[in-house]
Short mmCIF file of C-alpha atoms and ligand atoms in Angstrom, two decimals:
data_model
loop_
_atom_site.label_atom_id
_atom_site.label_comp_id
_atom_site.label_asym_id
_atom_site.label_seq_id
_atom_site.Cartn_x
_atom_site.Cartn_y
_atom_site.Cartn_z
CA UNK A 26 14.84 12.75 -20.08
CA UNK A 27 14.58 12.38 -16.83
CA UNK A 28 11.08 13.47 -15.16
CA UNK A 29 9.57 13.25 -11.76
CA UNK A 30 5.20 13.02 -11.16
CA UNK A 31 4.20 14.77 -8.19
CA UNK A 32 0.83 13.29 -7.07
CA UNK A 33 -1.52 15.12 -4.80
CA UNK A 34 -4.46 13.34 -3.48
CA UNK A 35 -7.04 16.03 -2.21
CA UNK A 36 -10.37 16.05 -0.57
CA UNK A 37 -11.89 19.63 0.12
CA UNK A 38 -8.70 21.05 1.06
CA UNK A 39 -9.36 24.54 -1.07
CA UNK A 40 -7.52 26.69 1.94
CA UNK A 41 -4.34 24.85 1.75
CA UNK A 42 -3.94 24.39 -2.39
CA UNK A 43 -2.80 27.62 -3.11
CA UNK A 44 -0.15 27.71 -1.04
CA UNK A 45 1.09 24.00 -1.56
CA UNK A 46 1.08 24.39 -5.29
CA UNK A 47 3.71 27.81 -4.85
CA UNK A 48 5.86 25.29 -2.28
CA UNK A 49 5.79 22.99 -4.70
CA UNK A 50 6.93 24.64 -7.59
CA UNK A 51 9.83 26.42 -5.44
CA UNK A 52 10.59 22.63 -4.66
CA UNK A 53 11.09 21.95 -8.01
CA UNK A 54 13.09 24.58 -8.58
CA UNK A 55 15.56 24.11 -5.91
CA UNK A 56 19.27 23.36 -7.16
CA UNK A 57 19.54 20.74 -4.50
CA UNK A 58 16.67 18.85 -6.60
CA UNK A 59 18.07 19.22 -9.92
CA UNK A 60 21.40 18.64 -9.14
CA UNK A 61 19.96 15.10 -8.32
CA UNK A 62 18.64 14.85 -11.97
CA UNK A 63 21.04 14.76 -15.47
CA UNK A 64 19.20 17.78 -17.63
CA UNK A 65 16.76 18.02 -19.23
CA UNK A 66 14.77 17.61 -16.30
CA UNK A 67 10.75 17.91 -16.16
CA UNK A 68 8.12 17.78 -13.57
CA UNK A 69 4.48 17.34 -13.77
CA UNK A 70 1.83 17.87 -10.54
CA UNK A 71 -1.16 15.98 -10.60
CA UNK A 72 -3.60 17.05 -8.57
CA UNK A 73 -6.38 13.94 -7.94
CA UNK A 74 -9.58 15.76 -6.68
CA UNK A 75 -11.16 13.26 -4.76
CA UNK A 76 -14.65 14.80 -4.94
CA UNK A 77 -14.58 17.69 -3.14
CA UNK A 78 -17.86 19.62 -2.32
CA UNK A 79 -15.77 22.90 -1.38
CA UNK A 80 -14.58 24.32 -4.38
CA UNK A 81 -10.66 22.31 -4.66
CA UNK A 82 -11.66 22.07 -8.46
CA UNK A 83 -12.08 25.70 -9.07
CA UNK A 84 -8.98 26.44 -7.48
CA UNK A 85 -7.01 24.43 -9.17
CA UNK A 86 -8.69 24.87 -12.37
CA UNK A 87 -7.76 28.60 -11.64
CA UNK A 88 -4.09 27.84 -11.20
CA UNK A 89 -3.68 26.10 -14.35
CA UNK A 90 -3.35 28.64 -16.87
CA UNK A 91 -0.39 30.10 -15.33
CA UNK A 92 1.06 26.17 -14.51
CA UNK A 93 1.51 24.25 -17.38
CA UNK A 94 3.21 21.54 -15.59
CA UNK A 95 -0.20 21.50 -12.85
CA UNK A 96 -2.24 19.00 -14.10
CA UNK A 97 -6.20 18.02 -12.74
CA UNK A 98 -8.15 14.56 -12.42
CA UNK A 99 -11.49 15.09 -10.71
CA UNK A 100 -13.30 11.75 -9.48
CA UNK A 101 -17.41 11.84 -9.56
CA UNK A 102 -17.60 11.53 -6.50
CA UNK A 103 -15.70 10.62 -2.92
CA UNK A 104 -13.63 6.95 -3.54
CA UNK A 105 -11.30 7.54 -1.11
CA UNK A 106 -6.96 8.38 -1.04
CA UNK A 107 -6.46 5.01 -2.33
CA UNK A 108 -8.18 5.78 -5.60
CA UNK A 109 -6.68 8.78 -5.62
CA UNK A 110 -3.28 7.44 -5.84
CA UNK A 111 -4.20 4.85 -7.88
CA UNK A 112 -5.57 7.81 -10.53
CA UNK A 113 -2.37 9.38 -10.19
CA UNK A 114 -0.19 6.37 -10.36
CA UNK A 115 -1.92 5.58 -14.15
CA UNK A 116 -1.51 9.01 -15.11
CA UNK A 117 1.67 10.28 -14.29
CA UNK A 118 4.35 9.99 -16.79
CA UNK A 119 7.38 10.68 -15.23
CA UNK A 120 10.35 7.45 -14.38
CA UNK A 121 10.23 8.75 -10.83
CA UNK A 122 6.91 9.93 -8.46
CA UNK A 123 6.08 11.49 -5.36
CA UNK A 124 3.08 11.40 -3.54
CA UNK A 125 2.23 14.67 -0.63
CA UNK A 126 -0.64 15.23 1.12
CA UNK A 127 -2.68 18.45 0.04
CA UNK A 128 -3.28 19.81 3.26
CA UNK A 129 0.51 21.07 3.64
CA UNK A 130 0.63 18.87 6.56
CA UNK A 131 4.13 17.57 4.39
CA UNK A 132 6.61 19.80 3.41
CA UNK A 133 7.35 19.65 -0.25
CA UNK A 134 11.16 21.04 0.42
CA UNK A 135 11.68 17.24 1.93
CA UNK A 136 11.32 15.49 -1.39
CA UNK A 137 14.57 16.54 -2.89
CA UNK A 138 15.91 14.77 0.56
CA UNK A 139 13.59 11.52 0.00
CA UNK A 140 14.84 11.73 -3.59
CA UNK A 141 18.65 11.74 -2.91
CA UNK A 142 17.99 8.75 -0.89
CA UNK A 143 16.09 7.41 -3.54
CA UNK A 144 19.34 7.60 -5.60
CA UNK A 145 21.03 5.75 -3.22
CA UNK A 146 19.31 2.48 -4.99
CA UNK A 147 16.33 2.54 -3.60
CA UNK A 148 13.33 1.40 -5.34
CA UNK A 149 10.73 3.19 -2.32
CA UNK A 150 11.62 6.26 -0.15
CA UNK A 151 8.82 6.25 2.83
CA UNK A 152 8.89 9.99 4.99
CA UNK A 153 8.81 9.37 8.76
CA UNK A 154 6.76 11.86 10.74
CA UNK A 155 8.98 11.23 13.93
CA UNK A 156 7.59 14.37 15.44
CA UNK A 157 3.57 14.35 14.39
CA UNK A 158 1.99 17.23 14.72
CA UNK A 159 -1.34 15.61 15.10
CA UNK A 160 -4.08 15.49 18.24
CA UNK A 161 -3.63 12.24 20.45
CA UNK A 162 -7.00 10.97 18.78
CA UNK A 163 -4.40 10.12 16.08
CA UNK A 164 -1.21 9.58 16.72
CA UNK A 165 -2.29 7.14 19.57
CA UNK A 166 -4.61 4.68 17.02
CA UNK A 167 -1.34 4.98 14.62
CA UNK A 168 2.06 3.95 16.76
CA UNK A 169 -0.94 1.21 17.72
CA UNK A 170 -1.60 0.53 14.10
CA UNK A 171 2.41 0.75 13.33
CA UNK A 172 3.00 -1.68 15.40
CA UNK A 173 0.95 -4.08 14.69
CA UNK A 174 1.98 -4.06 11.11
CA UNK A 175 5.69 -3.57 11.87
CA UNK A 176 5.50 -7.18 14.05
CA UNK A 177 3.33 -9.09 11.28
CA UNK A 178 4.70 -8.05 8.39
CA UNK A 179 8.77 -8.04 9.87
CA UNK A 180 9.34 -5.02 8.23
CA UNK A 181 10.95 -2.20 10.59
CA UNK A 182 9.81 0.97 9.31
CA UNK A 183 8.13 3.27 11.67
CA UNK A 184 5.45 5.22 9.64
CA UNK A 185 3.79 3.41 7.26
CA UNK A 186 1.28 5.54 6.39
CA UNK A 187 3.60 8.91 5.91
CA UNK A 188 1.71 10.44 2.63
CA UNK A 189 4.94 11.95 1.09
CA UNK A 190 6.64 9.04 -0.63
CA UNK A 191 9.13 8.84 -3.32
CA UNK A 192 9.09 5.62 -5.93
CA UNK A 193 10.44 4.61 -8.78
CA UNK A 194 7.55 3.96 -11.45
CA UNK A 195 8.47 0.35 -11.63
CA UNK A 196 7.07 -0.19 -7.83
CA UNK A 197 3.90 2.29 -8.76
CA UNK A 198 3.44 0.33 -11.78
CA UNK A 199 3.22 -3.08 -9.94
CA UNK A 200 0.83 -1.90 -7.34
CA UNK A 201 -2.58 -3.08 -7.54
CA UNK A 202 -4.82 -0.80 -4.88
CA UNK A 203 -8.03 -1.48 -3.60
CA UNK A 204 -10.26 -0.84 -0.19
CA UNK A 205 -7.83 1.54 1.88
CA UNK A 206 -4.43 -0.28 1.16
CA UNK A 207 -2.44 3.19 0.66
CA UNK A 208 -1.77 2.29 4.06
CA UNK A 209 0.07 -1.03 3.14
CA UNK A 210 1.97 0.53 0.22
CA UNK A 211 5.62 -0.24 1.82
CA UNK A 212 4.11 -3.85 2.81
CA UNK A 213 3.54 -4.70 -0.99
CA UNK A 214 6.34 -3.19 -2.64
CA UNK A 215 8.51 -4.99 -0.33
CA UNK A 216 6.88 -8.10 -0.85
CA UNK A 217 7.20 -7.85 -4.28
CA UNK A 218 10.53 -7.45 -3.97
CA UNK A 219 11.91 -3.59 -3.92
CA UNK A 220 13.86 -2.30 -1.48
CA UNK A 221 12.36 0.16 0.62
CA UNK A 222 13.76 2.82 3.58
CA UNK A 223 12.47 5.72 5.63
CA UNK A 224 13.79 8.85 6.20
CA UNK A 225 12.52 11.25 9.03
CA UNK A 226 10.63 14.13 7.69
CA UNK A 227 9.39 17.42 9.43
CA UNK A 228 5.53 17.39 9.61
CA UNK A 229 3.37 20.13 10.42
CA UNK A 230 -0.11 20.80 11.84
CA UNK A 231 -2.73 21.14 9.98
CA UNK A 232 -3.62 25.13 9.06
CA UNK A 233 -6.80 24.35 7.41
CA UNK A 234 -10.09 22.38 6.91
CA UNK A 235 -10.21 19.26 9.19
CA UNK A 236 -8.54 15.73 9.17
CA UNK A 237 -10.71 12.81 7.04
CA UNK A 238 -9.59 10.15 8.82
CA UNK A 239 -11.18 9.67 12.16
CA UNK A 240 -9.92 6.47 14.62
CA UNK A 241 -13.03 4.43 13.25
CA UNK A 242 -11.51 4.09 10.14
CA UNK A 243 -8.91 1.83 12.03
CA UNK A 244 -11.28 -1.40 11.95
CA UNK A 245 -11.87 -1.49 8.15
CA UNK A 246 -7.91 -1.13 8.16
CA UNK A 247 -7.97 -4.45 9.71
CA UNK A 248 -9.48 -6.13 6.90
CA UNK A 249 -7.43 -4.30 4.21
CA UNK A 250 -4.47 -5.81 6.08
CA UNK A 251 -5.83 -9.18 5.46
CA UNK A 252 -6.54 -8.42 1.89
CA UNK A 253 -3.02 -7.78 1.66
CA UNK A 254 -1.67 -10.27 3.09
CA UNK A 255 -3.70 -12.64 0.81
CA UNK A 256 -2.69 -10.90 -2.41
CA UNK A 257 0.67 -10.45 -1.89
CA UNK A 258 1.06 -13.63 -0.24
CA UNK A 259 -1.13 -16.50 -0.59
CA UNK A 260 -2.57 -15.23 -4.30
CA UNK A 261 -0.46 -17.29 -6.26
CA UNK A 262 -0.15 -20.19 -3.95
CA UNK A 263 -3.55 -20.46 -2.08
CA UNK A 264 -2.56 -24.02 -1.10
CA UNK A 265 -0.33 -23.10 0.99
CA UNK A 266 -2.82 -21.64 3.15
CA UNK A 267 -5.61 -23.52 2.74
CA UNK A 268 -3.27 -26.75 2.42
CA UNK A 269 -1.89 -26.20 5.39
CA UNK A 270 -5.43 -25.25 7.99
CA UNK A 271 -6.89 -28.21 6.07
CA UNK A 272 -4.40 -30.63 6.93
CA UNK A 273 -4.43 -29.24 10.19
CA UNK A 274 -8.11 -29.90 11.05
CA UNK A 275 -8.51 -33.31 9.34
CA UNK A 276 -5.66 -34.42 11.07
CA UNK A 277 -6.90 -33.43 14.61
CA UNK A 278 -10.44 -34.17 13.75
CA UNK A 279 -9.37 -37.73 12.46
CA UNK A 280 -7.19 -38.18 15.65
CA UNK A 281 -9.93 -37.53 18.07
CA UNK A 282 -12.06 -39.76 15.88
CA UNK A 283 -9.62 -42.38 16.28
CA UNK A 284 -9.63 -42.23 19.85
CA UNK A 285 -13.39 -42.44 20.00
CA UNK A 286 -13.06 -45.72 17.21
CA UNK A 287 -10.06 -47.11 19.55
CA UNK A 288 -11.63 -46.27 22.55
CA UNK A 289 -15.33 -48.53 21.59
CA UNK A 290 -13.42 -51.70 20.12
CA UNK A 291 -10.85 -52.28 23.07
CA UNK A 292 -12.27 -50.61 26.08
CA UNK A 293 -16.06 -50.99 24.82
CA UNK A 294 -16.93 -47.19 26.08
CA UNK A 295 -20.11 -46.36 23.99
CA UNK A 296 -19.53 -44.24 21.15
CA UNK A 297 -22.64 -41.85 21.95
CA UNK A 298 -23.09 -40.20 24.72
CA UNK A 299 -18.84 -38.79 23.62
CA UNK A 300 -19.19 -34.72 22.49
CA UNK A 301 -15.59 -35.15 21.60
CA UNK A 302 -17.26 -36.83 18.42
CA UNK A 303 -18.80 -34.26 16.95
CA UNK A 304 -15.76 -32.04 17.29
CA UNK A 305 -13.86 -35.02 15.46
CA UNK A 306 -16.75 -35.08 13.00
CA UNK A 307 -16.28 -31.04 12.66
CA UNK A 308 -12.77 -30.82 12.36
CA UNK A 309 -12.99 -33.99 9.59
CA UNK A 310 -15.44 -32.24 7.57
CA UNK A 311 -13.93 -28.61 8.08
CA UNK A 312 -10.54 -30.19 6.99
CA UNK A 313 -11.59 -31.58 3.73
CA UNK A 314 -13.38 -28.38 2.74
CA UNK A 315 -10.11 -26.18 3.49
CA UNK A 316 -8.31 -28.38 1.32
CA UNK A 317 -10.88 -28.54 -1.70
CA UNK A 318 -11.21 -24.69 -1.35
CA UNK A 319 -7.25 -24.25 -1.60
CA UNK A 320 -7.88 -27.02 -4.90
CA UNK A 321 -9.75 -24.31 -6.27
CA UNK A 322 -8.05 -21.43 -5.62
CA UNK A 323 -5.05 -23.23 -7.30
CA UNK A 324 -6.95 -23.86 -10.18
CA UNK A 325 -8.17 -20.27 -10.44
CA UNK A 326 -4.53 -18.84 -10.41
CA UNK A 327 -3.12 -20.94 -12.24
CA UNK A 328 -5.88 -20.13 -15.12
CA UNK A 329 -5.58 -16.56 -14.05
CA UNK A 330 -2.71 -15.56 -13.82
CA UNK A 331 -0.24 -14.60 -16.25
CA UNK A 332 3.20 -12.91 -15.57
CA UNK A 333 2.76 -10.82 -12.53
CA UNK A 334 3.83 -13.17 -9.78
CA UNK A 335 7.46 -11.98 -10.45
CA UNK A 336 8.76 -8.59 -10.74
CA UNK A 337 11.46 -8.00 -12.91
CA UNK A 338 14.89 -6.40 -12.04
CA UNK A 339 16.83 -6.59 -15.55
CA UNK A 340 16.49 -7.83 -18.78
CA UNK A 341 19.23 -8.02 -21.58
CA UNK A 342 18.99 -8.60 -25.29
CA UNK A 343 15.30 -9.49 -24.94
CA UNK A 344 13.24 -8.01 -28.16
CA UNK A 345 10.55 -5.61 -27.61
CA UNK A 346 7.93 -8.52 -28.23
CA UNK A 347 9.87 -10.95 -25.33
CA UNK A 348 9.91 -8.29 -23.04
CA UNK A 349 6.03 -7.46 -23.29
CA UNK A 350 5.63 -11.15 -22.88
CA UNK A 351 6.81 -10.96 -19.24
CA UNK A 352 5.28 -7.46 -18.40
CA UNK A 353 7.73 -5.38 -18.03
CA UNK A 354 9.41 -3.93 -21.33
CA UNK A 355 10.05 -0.82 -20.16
CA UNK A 356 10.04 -1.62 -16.48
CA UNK A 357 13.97 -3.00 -16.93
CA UNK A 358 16.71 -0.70 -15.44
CA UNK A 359 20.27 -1.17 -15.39
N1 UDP B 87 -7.81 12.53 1.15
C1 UDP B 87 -8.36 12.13 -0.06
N2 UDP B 87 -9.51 11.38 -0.05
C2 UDP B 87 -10.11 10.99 1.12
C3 UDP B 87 -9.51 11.37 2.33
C4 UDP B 87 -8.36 12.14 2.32
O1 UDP B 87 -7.84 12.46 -1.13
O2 UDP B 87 -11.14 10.30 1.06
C5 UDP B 87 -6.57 13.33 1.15
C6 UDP B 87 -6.63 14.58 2.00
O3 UDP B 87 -7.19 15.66 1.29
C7 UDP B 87 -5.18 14.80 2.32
C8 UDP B 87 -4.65 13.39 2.46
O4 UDP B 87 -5.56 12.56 1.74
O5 UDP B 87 -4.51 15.45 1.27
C9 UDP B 87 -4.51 12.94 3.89
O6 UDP B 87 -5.73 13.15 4.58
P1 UDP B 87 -5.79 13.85 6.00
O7 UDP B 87 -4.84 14.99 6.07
O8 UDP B 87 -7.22 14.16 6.32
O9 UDP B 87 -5.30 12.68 6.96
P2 UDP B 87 -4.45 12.89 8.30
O10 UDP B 87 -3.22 13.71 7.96
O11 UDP B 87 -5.34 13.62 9.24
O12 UDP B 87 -4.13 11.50 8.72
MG1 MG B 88 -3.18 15.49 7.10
#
């Protein structure tokens, strides 16, 4: 049966819910949408309350009774749209997902367009707010932020942090979230492997409540990027970091040493009284423990991990025990 999670990450946004929950429904119901899916087709719409102090719960609580497809996780307390998703990527049952911001900032009648591309063998559909309705305050800080990823990461989509999204559940499955990477979402799936695009999507301006992300959030972004890049990249082969700015430094440190060494035995300059030592001296000593420290991390992935430095495309004839071997069993599409 084909089925599609709809996964709303919210934060006091009790105005707006009402009205995004009708839009989404319609959404659902639109013959352009099904048409996309063989019958039977089902939806669900989880709703991640990411502890709101306004009242979100109670509306949605309200809603449910007449929505049996509306479904409600309420965190403790505030742990931020990452955890959110993350709630709603464990929950949701459904082979394909969607993620839309509550504040109806998205428009829900776009999915069935990020879906159709989505069919097109996609693995990730990312929405594109060319035309952000959204103060300078914030659309400045993001083309900046944009940018920046776009040139370190080489990958040449335009909005990376678009909340409506369309994935198949193998890439939700795969994704491991932490600190504020919702942003970097695109970045890991494609380094994992899927195959990602962007379609433009209309955005709106906010009706109600206010934004939670101010600019200052942008620094702390910084360090999620590194996070990111050291998961997805250098996890499973922290040598090749560490390796590499090791050899780096001992070789420079142990070339300006050499020139010190060379410099006393044929020229007979005194070796004090030469700074350039203790930069040799530095770089020697910072060199070796680069290297030891990528040692290490080897050792600790190797020990650690088991099966998830691949992702899997297709399997054939593998038994149900094989396939849960290599973490995937029901990951495997044709
Ligand atoms: N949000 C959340 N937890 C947070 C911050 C935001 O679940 O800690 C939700 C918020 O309710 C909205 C979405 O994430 O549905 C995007 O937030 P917002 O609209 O404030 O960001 P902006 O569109 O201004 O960048
Ligand atoms: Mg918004």
């Amino acid at each position: 049966m084909a089925s599609l999670s709809v996964i709303v990450p919210l934060l006091n946004e009790r105005e707006s819910i009402p009205e995004l929950i009708d839009q989404l429904y319609l959404a659902m119901e639109e013959p352009e949408l099904r048409t996309l899916f063989p019958d039977p087709f089902s939806f669900e719409i989880i709703m991640v309350d990411d502890g709101s102090t306004d009242g979100s719960n109670r509306v949605i609580e309200g809603l449910i009774d007449s929505r049996p497809e509306l479904r409600l996780i309420s965190f403790q307390r505030n742990f931020g749209k990452t955890a959110a998703l993350s709630a709603g990527f464990m929950a949701a049952t459904g082979e394909y997902l969607c993620t839309i911001d509550a504040d109806l900032q998205d428009d829900p009648f776009a999915i069935k367009t990020l879906l159709k591309k989505l069919m097109e063998g996609y693995d990730l559909v990312s929405g594109w707010k060319q035309n952000r309705k959204d103060p300078l305050s914030k659309t400045l800080p993001s083309k900046l932020f944009n940018t920046v990823t776009r040139l370190f990461t080489g990958i040449t989509i335009h909005d990376f942090n678009c909340g409506l999204k369309v994935y198949r559940s193998e890439v939700t499955r795969r994704l491991e979230l932490h600190g504020d990477m919702h942003r970097y979402i695109p970045v890991m799936a494609e380094w994992m492997g899927f195959k990602i695009t962007e379609l433009p999507v209309a955005h709106r301006a906010r009706q109600f409540g206010t934004t939670k992300y101010s600019s200052a959030r942008f620094l702390p972004g910084l360090f999620d990027f590194l996070s990111v890049l050291f998961i997805t990249r250098y996890l499973r082969r922290p040598m090749h970091f560490f390796g590499m700015a090791g050899l780096g430094s001992f070789l420079l440190g142990f070339a300006i040493s050499l020139y010190v060494t060379l410099d006393k035995i044929l020229l007979h300059k005194p070796v004090s009284n030469r700074p350039i030592l203790f930069l040799g001296i530095l770089l020697l000593i910072l060199g070796v423990q680069l290297f030891s420290t990528g040692l290490l991390g080897e050792m600790l992935s190797t020990s650690a991990s088991k099966g998830s430095s691949f992702t899997v495309r297709k399997t054939m004839n593998l038994t149900t025990g094989q396939a849960a071997a290599i973490g995937g069993a029901d990951s495997v599409r044709g």
